[in-house]
mmCIF file with all atom_site columns, C-alpha atoms in Angstrom:
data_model
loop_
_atom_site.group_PDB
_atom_site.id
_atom_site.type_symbol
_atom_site.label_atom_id
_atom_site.label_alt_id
_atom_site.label_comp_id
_atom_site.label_asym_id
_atom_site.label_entity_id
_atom_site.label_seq_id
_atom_site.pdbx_PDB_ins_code
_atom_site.Cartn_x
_atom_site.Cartn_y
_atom_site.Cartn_z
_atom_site.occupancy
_atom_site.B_iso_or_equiv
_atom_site.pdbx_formal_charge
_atom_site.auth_seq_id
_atom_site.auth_comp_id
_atom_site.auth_asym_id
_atom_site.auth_atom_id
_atom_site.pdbx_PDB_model_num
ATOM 1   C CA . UNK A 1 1   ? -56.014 -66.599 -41.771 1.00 46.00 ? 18  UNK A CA 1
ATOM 2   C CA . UNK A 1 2   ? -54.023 -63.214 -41.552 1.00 46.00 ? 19  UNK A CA 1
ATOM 3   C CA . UNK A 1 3   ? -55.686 -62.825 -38.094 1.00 43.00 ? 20  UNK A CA 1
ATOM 4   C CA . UNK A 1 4   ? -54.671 -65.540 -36.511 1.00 40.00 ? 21  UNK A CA 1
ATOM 5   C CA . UNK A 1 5   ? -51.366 -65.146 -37.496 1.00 38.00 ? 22  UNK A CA 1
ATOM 6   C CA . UNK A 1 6   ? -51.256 -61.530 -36.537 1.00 36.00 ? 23  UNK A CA 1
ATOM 7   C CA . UNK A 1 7   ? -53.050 -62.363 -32.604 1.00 37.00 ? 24  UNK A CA 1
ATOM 8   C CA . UNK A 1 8   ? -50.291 -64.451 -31.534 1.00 36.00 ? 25  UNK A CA 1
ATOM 9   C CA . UNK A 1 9   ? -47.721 -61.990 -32.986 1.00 36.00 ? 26  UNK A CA 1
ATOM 10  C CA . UNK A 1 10  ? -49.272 -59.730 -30.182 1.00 35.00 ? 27  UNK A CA 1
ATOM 11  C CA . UNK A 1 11  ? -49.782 -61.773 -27.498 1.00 35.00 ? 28  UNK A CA 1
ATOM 12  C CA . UNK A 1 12  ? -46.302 -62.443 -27.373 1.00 36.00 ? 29  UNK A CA 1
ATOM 13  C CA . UNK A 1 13  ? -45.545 -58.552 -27.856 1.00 37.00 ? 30  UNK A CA 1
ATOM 14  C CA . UNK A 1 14  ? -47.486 -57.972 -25.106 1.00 35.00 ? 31  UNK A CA 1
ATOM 15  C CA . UNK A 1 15  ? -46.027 -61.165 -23.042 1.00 37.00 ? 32  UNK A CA 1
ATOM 16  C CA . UNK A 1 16  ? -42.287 -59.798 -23.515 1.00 39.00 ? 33  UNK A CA 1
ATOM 17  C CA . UNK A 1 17  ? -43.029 -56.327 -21.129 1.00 38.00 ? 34  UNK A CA 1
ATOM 18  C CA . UNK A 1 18  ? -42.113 -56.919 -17.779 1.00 43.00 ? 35  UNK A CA 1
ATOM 19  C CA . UNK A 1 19  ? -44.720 -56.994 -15.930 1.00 42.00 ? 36  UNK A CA 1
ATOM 20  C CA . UNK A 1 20  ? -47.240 -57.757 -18.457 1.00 43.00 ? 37  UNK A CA 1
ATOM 21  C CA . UNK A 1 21  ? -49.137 -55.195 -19.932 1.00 44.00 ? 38  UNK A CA 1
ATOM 22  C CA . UNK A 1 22  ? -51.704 -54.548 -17.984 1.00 49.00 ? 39  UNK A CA 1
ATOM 23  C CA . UNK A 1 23  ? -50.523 -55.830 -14.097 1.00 54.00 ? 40  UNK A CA 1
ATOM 24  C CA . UNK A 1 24  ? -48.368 -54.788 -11.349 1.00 67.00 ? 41  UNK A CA 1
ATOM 25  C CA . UNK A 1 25  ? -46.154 -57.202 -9.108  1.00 77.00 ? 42  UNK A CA 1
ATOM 26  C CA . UNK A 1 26  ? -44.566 -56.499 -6.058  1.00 87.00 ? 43  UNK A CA 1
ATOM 27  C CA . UNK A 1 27  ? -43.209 -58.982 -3.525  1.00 88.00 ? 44  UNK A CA 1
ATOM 28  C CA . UNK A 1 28  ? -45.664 -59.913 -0.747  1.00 89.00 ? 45  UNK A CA 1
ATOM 29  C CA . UNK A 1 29  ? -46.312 -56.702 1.524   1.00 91.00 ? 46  UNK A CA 1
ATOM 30  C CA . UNK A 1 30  ? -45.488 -58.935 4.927   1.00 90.00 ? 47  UNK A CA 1
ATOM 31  C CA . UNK A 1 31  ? -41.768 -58.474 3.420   1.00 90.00 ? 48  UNK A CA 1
ATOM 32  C CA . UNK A 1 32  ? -42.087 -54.225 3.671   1.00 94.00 ? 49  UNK A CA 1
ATOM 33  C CA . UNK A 1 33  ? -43.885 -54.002 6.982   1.00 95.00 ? 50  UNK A CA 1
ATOM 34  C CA . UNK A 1 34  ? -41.820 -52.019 9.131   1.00 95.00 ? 51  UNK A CA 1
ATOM 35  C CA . UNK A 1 35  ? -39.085 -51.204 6.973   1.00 96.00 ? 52  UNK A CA 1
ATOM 36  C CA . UNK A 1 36  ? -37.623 -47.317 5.430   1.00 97.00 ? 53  UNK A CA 1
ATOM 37  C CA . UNK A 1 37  ? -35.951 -47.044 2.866   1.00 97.00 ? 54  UNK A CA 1
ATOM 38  C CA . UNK A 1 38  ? -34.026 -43.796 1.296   1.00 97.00 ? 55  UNK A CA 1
ATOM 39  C CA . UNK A 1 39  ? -33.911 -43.212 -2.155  1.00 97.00 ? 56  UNK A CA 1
ATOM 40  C CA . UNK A 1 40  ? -30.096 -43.733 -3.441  1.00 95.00 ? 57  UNK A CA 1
ATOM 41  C CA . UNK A 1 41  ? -30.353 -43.697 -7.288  1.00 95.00 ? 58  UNK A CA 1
ATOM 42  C CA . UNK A 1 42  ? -32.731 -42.847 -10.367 1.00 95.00 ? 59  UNK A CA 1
ATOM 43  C CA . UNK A 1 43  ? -32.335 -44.294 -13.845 1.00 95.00 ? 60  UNK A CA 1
ATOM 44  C CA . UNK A 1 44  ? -34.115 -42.614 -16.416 1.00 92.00 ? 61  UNK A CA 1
ATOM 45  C CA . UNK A 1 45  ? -35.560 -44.262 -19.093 1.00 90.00 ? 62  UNK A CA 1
ATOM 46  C CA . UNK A 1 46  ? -33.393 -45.525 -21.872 1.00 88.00 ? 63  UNK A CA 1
ATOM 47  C CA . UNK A 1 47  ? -33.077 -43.457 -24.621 1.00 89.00 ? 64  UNK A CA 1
ATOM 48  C CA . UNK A 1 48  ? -33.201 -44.485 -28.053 1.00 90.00 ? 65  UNK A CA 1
ATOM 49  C CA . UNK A 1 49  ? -29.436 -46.132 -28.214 1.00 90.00 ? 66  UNK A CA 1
ATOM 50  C CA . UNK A 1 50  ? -31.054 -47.960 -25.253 1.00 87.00 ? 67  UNK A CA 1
ATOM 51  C CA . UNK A 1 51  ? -28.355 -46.264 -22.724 1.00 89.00 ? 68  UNK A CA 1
ATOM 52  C CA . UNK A 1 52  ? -29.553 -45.525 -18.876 1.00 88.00 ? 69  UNK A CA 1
ATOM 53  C CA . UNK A 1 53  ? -28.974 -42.233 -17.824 1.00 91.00 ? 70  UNK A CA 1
ATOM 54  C CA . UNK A 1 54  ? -28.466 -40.970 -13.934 1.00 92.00 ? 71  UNK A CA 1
ATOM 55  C CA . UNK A 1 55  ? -31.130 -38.667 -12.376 1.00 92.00 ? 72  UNK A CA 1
ATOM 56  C CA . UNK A 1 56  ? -29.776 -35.957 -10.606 1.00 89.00 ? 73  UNK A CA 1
ATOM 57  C CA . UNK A 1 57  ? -31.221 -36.319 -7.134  1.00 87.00 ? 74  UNK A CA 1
ATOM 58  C CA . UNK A 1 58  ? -30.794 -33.128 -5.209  1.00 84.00 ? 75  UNK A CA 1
ATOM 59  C CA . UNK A 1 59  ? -28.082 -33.170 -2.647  1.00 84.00 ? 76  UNK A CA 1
ATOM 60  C CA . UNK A 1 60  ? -28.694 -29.525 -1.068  1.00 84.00 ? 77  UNK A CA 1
ATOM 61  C CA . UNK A 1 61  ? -28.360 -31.048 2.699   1.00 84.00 ? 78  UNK A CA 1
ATOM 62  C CA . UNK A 1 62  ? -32.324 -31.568 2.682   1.00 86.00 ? 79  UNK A CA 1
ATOM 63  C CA . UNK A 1 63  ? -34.205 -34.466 3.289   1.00 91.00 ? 80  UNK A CA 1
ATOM 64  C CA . UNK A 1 64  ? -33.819 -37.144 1.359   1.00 94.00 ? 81  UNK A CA 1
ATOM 65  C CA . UNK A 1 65  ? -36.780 -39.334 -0.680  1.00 96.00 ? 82  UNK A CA 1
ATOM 66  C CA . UNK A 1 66  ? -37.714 -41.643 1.626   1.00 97.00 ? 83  UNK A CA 1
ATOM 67  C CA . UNK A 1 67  ? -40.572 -44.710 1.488   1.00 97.00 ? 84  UNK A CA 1
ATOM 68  C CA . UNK A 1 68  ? -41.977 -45.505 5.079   1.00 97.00 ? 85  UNK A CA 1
ATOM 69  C CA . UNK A 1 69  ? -44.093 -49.290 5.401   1.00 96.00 ? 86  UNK A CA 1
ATOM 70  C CA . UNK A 1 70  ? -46.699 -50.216 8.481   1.00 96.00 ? 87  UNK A CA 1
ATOM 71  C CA . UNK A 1 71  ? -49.565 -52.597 8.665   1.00 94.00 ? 88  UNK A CA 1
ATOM 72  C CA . UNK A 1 72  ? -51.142 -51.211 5.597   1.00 94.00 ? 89  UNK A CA 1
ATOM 73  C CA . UNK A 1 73  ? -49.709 -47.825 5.275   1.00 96.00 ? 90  UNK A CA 1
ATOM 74  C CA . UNK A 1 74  ? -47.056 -46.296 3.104   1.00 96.00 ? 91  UNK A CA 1
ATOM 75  C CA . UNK A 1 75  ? -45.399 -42.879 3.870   1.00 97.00 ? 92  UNK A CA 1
ATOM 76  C CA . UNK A 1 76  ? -42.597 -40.924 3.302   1.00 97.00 ? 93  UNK A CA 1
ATOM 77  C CA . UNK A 1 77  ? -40.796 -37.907 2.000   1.00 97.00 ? 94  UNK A CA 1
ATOM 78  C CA . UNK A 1 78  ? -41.201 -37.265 -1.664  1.00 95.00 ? 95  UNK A CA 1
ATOM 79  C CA . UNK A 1 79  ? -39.053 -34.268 -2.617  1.00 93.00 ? 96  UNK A CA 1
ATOM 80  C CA . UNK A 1 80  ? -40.115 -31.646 -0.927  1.00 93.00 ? 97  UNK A CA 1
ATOM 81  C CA . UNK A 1 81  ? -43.240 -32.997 0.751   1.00 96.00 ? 98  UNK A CA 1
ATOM 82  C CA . UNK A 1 82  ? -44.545 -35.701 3.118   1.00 97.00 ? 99  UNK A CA 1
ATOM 83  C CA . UNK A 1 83  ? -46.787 -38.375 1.621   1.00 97.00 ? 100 UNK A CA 1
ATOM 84  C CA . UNK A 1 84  ? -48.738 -41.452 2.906   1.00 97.00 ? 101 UNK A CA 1
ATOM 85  C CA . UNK A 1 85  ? -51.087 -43.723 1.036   1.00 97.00 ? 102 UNK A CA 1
ATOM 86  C CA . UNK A 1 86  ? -52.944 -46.759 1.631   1.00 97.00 ? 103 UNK A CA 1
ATOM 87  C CA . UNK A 1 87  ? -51.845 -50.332 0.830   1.00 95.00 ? 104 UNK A CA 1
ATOM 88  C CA . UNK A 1 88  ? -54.454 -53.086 -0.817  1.00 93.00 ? 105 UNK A CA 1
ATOM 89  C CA . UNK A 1 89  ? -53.082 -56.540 -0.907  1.00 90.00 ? 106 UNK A CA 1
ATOM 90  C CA . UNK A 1 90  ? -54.131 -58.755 -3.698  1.00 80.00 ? 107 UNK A CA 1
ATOM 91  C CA . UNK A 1 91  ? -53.153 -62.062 -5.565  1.00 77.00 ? 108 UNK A CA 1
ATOM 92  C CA . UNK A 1 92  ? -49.934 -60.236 -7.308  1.00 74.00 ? 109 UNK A CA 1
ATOM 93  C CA . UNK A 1 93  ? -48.346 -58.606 -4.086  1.00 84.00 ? 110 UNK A CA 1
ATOM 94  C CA . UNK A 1 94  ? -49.844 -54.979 -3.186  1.00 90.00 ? 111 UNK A CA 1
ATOM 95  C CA . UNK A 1 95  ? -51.340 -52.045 -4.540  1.00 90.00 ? 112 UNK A CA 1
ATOM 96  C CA . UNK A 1 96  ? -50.852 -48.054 -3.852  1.00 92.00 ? 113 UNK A CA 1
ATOM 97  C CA . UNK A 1 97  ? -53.533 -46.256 -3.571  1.00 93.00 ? 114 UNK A CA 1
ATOM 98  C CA . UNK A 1 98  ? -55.143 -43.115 -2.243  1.00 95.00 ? 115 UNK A CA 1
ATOM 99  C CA . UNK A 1 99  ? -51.813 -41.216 -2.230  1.00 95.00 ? 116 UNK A CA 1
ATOM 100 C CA . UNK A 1 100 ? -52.333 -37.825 -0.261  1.00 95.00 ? 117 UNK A CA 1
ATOM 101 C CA . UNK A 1 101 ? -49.373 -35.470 0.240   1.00 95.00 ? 118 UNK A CA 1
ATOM 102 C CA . UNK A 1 102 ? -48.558 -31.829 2.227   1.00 95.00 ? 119 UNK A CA 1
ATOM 103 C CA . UNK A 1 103 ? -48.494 -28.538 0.008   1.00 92.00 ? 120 UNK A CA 1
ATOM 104 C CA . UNK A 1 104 ? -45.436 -27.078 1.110   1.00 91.00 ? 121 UNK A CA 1
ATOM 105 C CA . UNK A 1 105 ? -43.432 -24.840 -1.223  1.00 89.00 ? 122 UNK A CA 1
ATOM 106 C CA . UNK A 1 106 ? -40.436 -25.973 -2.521  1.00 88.00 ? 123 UNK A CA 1
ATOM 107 C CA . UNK A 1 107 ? -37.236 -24.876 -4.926  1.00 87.00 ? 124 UNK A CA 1
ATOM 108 C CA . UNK A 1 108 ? -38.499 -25.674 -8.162  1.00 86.00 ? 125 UNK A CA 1
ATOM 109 C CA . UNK A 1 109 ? -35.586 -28.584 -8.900  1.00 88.00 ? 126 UNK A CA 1
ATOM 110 C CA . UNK A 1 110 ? -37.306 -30.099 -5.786  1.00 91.00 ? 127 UNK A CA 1
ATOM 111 C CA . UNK A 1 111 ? -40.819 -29.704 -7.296  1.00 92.00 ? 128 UNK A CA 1
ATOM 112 C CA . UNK A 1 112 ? -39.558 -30.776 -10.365 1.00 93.00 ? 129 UNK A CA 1
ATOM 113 C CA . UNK A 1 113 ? -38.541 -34.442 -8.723  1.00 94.00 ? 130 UNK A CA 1
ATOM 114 C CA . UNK A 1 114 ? -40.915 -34.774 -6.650  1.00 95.00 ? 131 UNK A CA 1
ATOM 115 C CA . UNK A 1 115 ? -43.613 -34.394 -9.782  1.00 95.00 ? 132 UNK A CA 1
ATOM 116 C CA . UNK A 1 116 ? -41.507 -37.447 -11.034 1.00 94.00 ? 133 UNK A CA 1
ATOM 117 C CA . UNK A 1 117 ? -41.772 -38.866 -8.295  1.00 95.00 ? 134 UNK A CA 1
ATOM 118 C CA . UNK A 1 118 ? -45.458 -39.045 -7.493  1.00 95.00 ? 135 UNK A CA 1
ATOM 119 C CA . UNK A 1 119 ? -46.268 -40.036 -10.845 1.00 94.00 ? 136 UNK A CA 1
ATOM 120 C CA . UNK A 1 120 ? -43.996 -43.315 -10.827 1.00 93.00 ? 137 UNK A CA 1
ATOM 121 C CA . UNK A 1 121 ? -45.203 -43.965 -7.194  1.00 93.00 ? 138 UNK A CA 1
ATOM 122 C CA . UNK A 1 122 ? -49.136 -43.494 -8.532  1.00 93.00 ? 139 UNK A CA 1
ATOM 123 C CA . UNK A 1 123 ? -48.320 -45.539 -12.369 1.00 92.00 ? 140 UNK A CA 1
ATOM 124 C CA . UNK A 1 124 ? -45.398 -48.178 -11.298 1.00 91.00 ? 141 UNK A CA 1
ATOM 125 C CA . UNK A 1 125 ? -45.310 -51.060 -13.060 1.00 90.00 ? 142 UNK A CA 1
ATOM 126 C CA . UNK A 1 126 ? -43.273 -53.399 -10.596 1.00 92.00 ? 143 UNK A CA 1
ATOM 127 C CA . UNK A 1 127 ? -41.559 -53.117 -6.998  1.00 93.00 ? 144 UNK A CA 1
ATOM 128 C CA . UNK A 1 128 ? -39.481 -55.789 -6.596  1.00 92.00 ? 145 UNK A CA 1
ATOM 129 C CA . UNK A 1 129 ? -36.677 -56.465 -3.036  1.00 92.00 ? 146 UNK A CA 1
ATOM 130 C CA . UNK A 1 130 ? -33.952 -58.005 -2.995  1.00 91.00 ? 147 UNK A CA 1
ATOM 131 C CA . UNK A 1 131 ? -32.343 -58.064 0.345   1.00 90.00 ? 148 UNK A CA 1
ATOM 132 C CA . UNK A 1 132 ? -31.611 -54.354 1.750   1.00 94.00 ? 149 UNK A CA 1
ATOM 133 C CA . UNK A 1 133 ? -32.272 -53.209 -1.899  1.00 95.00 ? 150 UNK A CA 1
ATOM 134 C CA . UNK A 1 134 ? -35.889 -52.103 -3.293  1.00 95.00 ? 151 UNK A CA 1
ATOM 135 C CA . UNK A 1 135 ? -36.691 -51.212 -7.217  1.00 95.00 ? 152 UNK A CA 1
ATOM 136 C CA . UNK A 1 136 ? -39.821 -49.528 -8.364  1.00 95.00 ? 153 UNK A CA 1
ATOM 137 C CA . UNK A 1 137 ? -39.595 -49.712 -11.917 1.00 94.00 ? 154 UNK A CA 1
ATOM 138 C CA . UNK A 1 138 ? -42.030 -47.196 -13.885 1.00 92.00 ? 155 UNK A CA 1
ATOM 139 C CA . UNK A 1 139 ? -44.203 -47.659 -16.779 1.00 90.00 ? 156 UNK A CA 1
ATOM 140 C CA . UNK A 1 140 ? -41.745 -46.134 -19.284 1.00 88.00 ? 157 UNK A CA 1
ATOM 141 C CA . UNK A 1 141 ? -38.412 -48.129 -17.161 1.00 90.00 ? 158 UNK A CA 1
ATOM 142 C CA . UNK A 1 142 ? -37.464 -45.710 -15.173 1.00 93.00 ? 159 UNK A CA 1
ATOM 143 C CA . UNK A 1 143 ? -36.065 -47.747 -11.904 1.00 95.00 ? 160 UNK A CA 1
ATOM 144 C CA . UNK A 1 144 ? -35.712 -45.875 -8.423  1.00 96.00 ? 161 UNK A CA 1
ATOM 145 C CA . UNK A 1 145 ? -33.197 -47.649 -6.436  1.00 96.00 ? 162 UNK A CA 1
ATOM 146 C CA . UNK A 1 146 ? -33.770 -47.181 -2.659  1.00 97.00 ? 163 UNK A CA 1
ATOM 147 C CA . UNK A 1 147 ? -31.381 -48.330 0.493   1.00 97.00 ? 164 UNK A CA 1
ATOM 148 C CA . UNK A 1 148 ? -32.692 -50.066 3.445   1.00 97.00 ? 165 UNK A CA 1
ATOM 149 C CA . UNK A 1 149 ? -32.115 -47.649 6.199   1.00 96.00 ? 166 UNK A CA 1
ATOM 150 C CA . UNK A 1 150 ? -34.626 -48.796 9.384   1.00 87.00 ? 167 UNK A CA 1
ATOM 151 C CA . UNK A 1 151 ? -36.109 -52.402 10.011  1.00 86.00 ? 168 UNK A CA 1
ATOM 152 C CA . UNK A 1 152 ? -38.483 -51.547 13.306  1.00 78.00 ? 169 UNK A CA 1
ATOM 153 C CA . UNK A 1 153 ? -40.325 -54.490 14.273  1.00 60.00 ? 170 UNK A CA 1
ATOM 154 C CA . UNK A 1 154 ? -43.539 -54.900 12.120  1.00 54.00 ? 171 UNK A CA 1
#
């Protein structure tokens, strides 16, 4: 009897994480074709008053962090390299995968972000649009906020 008191006690655990548990959403990857989008803010995760803190985001004059979307491509600039992975569509939206990226050196607060930032990009949880506005929201709720900068023609 214990048990099947306890099991739905963790279903709906599990049910309140957004996505749940084990899936990723993103809108549908028709929306991103063709678009770039620059990296404007980074929320770290909450701490344990559950206040957001800003990421610093280096603002040294370089390039920016910057997301890139063709017919099943991703690229971009990650920190202090260029990146570009492939893009598998499925029932939920689309997936990243095989992420490859340049091996340039780099000032270490620039290695330090862009670490960061491959991780969430490889272990996001959701990507969601709205308008000229796109999240990715990491497994431990970190959000990256990016600007729509470039809408080519897909």
């Amino acid at each position: 009897m214990g048990i099947i008191t306890v099991a739905p006690v963790f279903f709906t655990g599990c049910a309140q994480i957004v996505p749940p548990c084990p899936g990723k959403t993103t809108p549908p990857y028709s929306e991103l074709v063709g678009t770039q989008w620059e990296l404007n803010r980074w929320n770290m995760a909450p701490n344990t008053l559950g206040e957001v803190r800003l990421r610093s985001i280096p603002n040294d004059g370089g390039p920016k962090i910057s997301l890139q979307f063709s017919k099943g491509r991703m690229s971009g600039f990650s920190g202090c390299n260029r990146f570009s992975a492939q893009i598998v569509e499925d029932s939920r939206g689309f997936q990243i995968e095989q992420i490859a990226t340049t091996r340039m050196a780099c000032a270490s607060i620039r290695d330090d972000i862009e670490r960061d930032f491959m991780y969430l990009l490889r272990d996001y949880r959701s990507i969601a649009r709205d308008g000229n506005y796109l999240l990715i929201i990491g497994p431990n709720r970190e959000v990256l906020g990016f600007n729509l900068i470039q809408r080519t023609s897909p």
